[in-house]
Short mmCIF file of N, CA and C in Angstrom, two decimals:
data_model
loop_
_atom_site.label_atom_id
_atom_site.label_comp_id
_atom_site.label_asym_id
_atom_site.label_seq_id
_atom_site.Cartn_x
_atom_site.Cartn_y
_atom_site.Cartn_z
N MET A 29 1.00 -1.11 -0.26
CA MET A 29 -0.01 -0.04 -0.11
C MET A 29 0.49 1.79 -0.11
N LYS A 30 0.48 2.35 -0.42
CA LYS A 30 0.93 3.39 -0.48
C LYS A 30 0.22 4.53 0.58
N LEU A 31 1.21 5.01 0.92
CA LEU A 31 1.66 6.05 2.30
C LEU A 31 -0.06 6.99 1.72
N HIS A 32 -0.56 7.59 0.77
CA HIS A 32 -1.53 7.98 0.71
C HIS A 32 -2.69 7.17 1.37
N GLN A 33 -2.78 5.38 0.55
CA GLN A 33 -3.92 4.43 0.69
C GLN A 33 -3.74 4.56 2.17
N VAL A 34 -2.67 4.40 3.09
CA VAL A 34 -2.52 3.75 4.63
C VAL A 34 -3.06 4.94 5.53
N ALA A 35 -2.88 6.30 4.44
CA ALA A 35 -3.42 7.53 6.16
C ALA A 35 -5.21 7.53 5.90
N ALA A 36 -5.63 6.62 4.55
CA ALA A 36 -7.28 7.12 4.33
C ALA A 36 -7.73 5.51 4.98
N PHE A 37 -7.03 4.89 5.45
CA PHE A 37 -7.15 3.70 5.86
C PHE A 37 -7.29 3.75 7.00
N THR A 38 -6.26 4.24 7.86
CA THR A 38 -5.69 5.06 8.90
C THR A 38 -7.44 5.64 9.12
N PHE A 39 -7.63 6.84 8.57
CA PHE A 39 -8.54 7.70 9.19
C PHE A 39 -9.76 7.02 9.19
N GLY A 40 -10.22 5.93 7.90
CA GLY A 40 -11.47 5.87 7.98
C GLY A 40 -11.67 4.75 8.96
N LEU A 41 -10.47 4.04 9.97
CA LEU A 41 -10.77 2.77 11.45
C LEU A 41 -10.83 3.87 12.45
N SER A 42 -10.24 5.72 12.02
CA SER A 42 -10.72 6.35 13.15
C SER A 42 -12.12 6.85 12.97
N VAL A 43 -12.33 7.15 11.83
CA VAL A 43 -13.77 7.24 11.90
C VAL A 43 -14.96 6.75 12.60
N SER A 44 -14.95 5.44 11.78
CA SER A 44 -15.35 4.09 12.43
C SER A 44 -15.31 4.03 13.71
N ALA A 45 -14.21 4.15 14.55
CA ALA A 45 -14.12 3.48 16.07
C ALA A 45 -15.19 5.04 16.57
N LEU A 46 -14.79 6.28 16.41
CA LEU A 46 -15.71 7.38 17.20
C LEU A 46 -17.37 6.60 17.05
N ALA A 47 -17.44 6.82 15.66
CA ALA A 47 -19.23 5.93 15.48
C ALA A 47 -19.94 5.49 16.39
N ILE A 48 -18.80 4.14 16.53
CA ILE A 48 -18.84 3.06 17.51
C ILE A 48 -18.88 3.64 18.71
N ALA A 49 -17.90 4.18 19.58
CA ALA A 49 -18.08 4.48 20.75
C ALA A 49 -18.92 5.32 21.36
N ASP A 50 -19.69 5.95 20.14
CA ASP A 50 -20.37 6.72 20.55
C ASP A 50 -22.43 5.55 20.57
N SER A 51 -22.18 5.01 20.06
CA SER A 51 -23.22 4.00 19.61
C SER A 51 -23.93 3.64 21.41
N PRO A 52 -22.50 3.17 22.08
CA PRO A 52 -22.87 2.60 23.12
C PRO A 52 -23.63 3.72 24.45
N MET A 53 -22.80 4.56 24.12
CA MET A 53 -23.19 5.65 24.96
C MET A 53 -24.37 6.32 25.13
N ALA A 54 -24.89 6.65 23.96
CA ALA A 54 -25.99 6.98 23.52
C ALA A 54 -27.08 5.96 23.94
N SER A 55 -26.76 4.65 23.84
CA SER A 55 -28.07 3.44 23.93
C SER A 55 -27.80 3.53 25.77
N LEU A 56 -26.87 3.59 26.22
CA LEU A 56 -26.55 3.58 28.24
C LEU A 56 -27.28 5.17 28.04
N GLU A 57 -27.33 5.80 27.62
CA GLU A 57 -28.21 7.48 27.82
C GLU A 57 -29.44 7.06 27.90
N PHE A 58 -29.53 6.82 26.48
CA PHE A 58 -31.29 5.82 26.75
C PHE A 58 -31.99 5.01 27.87
N TYR A 59 -31.31 4.29 28.02
CA TYR A 59 -31.62 3.02 28.92
C TYR A 59 -32.12 3.89 30.41
N SER A 60 -31.09 4.63 30.64
CA SER A 60 -30.68 5.36 32.05
C SER A 60 -32.20 6.10 32.21
N TYR A 61 -32.36 6.82 30.87
CA TYR A 61 -33.29 7.98 31.35
C TYR A 61 -34.94 7.23 31.24
N LYS A 62 -35.08 5.93 30.28
CA LYS A 62 -36.22 5.05 30.55
C LYS A 62 -36.26 4.45 31.75
N SER A 63 -34.87 4.27 32.38
CA SER A 63 -35.59 3.41 33.83
C SER A 63 -35.60 4.42 34.73
N THR A 64 -34.93 5.65 34.85
CA THR A 64 -35.57 6.65 35.52
C THR A 64 -37.29 7.08 35.50
N ILE A 65 -37.84 7.15 33.74
CA ILE A 65 -39.00 7.72 33.87
C ILE A 65 -39.77 6.37 34.64
N ILE A 66 -39.76 4.83 34.04
CA ILE A 66 -40.62 3.94 34.61
C ILE A 66 -40.19 3.89 36.05
N LYS A 67 -39.41 3.61 36.77
CA LYS A 67 -39.25 3.94 38.14
C LYS A 67 -40.16 4.98 38.46
N ASP A 68 -40.31 6.80 37.81
CA ASP A 68 -40.94 7.36 38.47
C ASP A 68 -42.75 6.85 38.30
N LEU A 69 -42.36 6.46 37.23
CA LEU A 69 -44.11 6.07 36.89
C LEU A 69 -44.84 5.17 37.62
N LYS A 70 -44.07 4.66 37.92
CA LYS A 70 -44.14 3.20 39.05
C LYS A 70 -44.64 3.45 40.10
N LYS A 71 -43.78 4.65 40.45
CA LYS A 71 -44.29 5.07 42.02
C LYS A 71 -45.72 5.73 42.07
N HIS A 72 -45.94 7.21 40.79
CA HIS A 72 -46.97 8.27 40.45
C HIS A 72 -48.10 6.80 40.66
N CYS A 73 -47.91 5.48 39.62
CA CYS A 73 -49.27 5.14 39.61
C CYS A 73 -49.46 3.38 40.46
N ASP A 74 -48.63 4.02 41.27
CA ASP A 74 -48.69 2.84 42.54
C ASP A 74 -48.36 1.41 42.25
N ILE A 75 -47.48 1.35 41.66
CA ILE A 75 -47.30 0.32 40.76
C ILE A 75 -46.01 -0.16 41.55
N ASN A 76 -46.13 -1.59 42.04
CA ASN A 76 -44.80 -2.35 42.75
C ASN A 76 -43.78 -3.69 42.12
N HIS A 77 -44.67 -3.90 41.10
CA HIS A 77 -44.15 -5.02 39.90
C HIS A 77 -45.03 -5.09 39.09
N THR A 78 -44.19 -5.25 37.92
CA THR A 78 -45.11 -5.66 36.37
C THR A 78 -44.24 -6.40 35.91
N ALA A 79 -44.36 -7.62 35.32
CA ALA A 79 -44.24 -9.03 34.96
C ALA A 79 -42.61 -8.12 34.13
N ASN A 80 -43.03 -7.55 32.59
CA ASN A 80 -42.60 -6.60 31.65
C ASN A 80 -42.64 -5.15 31.74
N ASP A 81 -41.94 -4.65 31.78
CA ASP A 81 -42.09 -3.30 32.11
C ASP A 81 -42.21 -2.34 30.78
N ASP A 82 -41.62 -3.10 29.53
CA ASP A 82 -42.22 -2.07 28.32
C ASP A 82 -43.67 -2.45 27.85
N LYS A 83 -44.29 -3.61 28.38
CA LYS A 83 -45.52 -4.09 28.46
C LYS A 83 -46.12 -2.69 29.29
N TRP A 84 -45.71 -3.20 30.41
CA TRP A 84 -46.68 -1.80 30.90
C TRP A 84 -46.52 -0.12 30.68
N LEU A 85 -45.66 -0.28 29.67
CA LEU A 85 -45.22 1.13 29.04
C LEU A 85 -46.21 1.72 28.20
N ASP A 86 -45.77 0.40 27.55
CA ASP A 86 -47.26 0.59 26.65
C ASP A 86 -48.59 0.93 26.83
N GLN A 87 -48.94 -0.35 28.05
CA GLN A 87 -50.66 0.57 28.61
C GLN A 87 -50.37 2.19 28.72
N VAL A 88 -49.22 2.52 29.57
CA VAL A 88 -49.33 4.02 29.99
C VAL A 88 -49.74 4.54 28.66
N LEU A 89 -48.77 4.34 27.47
CA LEU A 89 -48.76 5.16 26.15
C LEU A 89 -49.56 4.72 25.48
N ALA A 90 -50.75 4.23 26.24
CA ALA A 90 -51.72 3.98 25.35
C ALA A 90 -53.07 5.13 25.60
N HIS A 91 -52.74 5.74 26.64
CA HIS A 91 -53.83 6.84 27.44
C HIS A 91 -53.35 8.18 26.73
N GLY A 92 -54.82 8.28 26.53
CA GLY A 92 -55.06 9.61 25.75
C GLY A 92 -53.73 10.59 25.40
N ASN A 93 -53.46 11.94 26.92
CA ASN A 93 -52.44 11.94 25.95
C ASN A 93 -50.82 12.03 26.74
N ASN A 94 -51.23 10.92 26.70
CA ASN A 94 -49.73 10.26 27.91
C ASN A 94 -48.61 10.25 26.93
N ARG A 95 -48.44 9.90 25.63
CA ARG A 95 -47.89 10.08 24.86
C ARG A 95 -46.96 11.57 24.73
N LEU A 96 -47.40 12.46 24.46
CA LEU A 96 -47.01 13.84 24.89
C LEU A 96 -46.45 14.17 26.10
N LEU A 97 -46.98 13.94 26.93
CA LEU A 97 -46.77 14.03 28.55
C LEU A 97 -45.45 13.68 28.58
N LEU A 98 -44.83 11.94 28.37
CA LEU A 98 -43.81 11.14 28.24
C LEU A 98 -42.70 12.10 27.72
N ASN A 99 -43.10 12.67 26.52
CA ASN A 99 -42.07 12.72 25.72
C ASN A 99 -41.36 14.68 25.85
N ASN A 100 -42.50 15.27 26.54
CA ASN A 100 -41.94 16.48 27.78
C ASN A 100 -41.66 16.37 28.87
N ALA A 101 -41.61 15.04 29.84
CA ALA A 101 -40.97 14.77 30.99
C ALA A 101 -39.65 14.16 30.39
N LEU A 102 -39.21 13.34 29.25
CA LEU A 102 -38.03 13.21 28.84
C LEU A 102 -37.07 14.35 28.31
N ALA A 103 -38.17 15.20 28.12
CA ALA A 103 -37.25 16.22 27.29
C ALA A 103 -36.41 17.17 28.77
N GLU A 104 -38.00 17.33 29.71
CA GLU A 104 -37.67 18.22 30.69
C GLU A 104 -36.19 17.05 31.92
N LEU A 105 -36.58 16.36 31.86
CA LEU A 105 -35.37 15.36 32.42
C LEU A 105 -33.94 15.56 32.00
N LYS A 106 -33.94 15.40 30.25
CA LYS A 106 -32.62 15.98 29.91
C LYS A 106 -32.54 17.30 29.82
N LYS A 107 -33.17 17.70 30.26
CA LYS A 107 -32.59 19.41 30.77
C LYS A 107 -31.98 19.74 32.46
N ASN A 108 -32.80 18.34 32.99
CA ASN A 108 -32.15 18.72 34.64
C ASN A 108 -33.54 19.44 35.59
N ASP A 109 -34.55 19.44 34.97
CA ASP A 109 -35.05 19.96 35.31
C ASP A 109 -36.73 19.21 36.10
N ARG A 110 -35.97 19.04 37.46
CA ARG A 110 -36.82 18.22 38.19
C ARG A 110 -37.64 18.25 38.41
N GLN A 111 -38.17 19.93 38.57
CA GLN A 111 -39.63 20.09 39.10
C GLN A 111 -40.51 20.17 38.07
N LYS A 112 -40.04 20.68 36.88
CA LYS A 112 -41.59 20.06 35.41
C LYS A 112 -41.05 19.01 35.28
N TYR A 113 -40.26 17.80 35.34
CA TYR A 113 -40.43 16.80 35.12
C TYR A 113 -41.39 15.68 36.18
N ASP A 114 -41.11 16.72 37.36
CA ASP A 114 -41.94 15.65 38.00
C ASP A 114 -43.77 15.82 38.41
N ALA A 115 -43.68 17.10 37.39
CA ALA A 115 -45.50 17.81 38.05
C ALA A 115 -45.81 17.15 35.90
N THR A 116 -45.05 16.74 35.07
CA THR A 116 -45.47 16.53 33.82
C THR A 116 -45.82 15.06 34.55
N ILE A 117 -44.85 14.04 35.24
CA ILE A 117 -45.15 12.60 35.54
C ILE A 117 -46.51 12.74 36.30
N ASN A 118 -46.49 13.23 37.22
CA ASN A 118 -47.98 13.61 38.03
C ASN A 118 -49.12 13.29 37.07
N GLU A 119 -49.04 14.25 35.67
CA GLU A 119 -50.23 14.75 35.13
C GLU A 119 -50.38 13.13 34.62
N ILE A 120 -49.45 12.36 34.13
CA ILE A 120 -49.61 11.29 33.35
C ILE A 120 -51.01 10.20 33.89
N GLN A 121 -51.30 9.56 33.24
CA GLN A 121 -53.15 9.06 33.12
C GLN A 121 -52.57 7.67 33.73
N CYS A 122 -52.54 6.75 34.30
CA CYS A 122 -52.35 5.50 34.90
C CYS A 122 -53.10 3.93 34.35
N PRO A 123 -52.76 3.56 33.51
CA PRO A 123 -54.02 2.50 33.44
C PRO A 123 -54.15 1.73 34.55
N SER A 124 -55.82 1.07 34.23
CA SER A 124 -56.09 0.69 35.08
C SER A 124 -55.68 -0.96 35.65
N ALA A 125 -55.59 -1.22 36.77
CA ALA A 125 -54.46 -2.91 37.75
C ALA A 125 -55.23 -3.61 36.81
N GLY A 126 -56.38 -3.49 36.31
CA GLY A 126 -56.60 -4.88 35.40
C GLY A 126 -56.45 -4.64 33.75
N ALA A 127 -55.42 -3.36 33.26
CA ALA A 127 -54.84 -3.80 31.90
C ALA A 127 -53.51 -4.27 31.54
#
């Protein structure tokens, strides 16, 4: 390989490594926010345990304006505005116990 080909190959590896390195961090951040929201929703809805958090969250999202409220809660959580986040969580309609 010529020097310019080696340099281009090395640059390509560096860019790929950065993209891969960013991906797990983004995933970790997403799951951290999701975990916080589910924990706080369970507290708000007085739910101690559900077999599947994702199914339960789908039930929450199916109620009225909850999808918009959860998007707002996520934005407030990312901005670290705990007061607005808590107020938004408290507006969410909880699914019935039999749902």
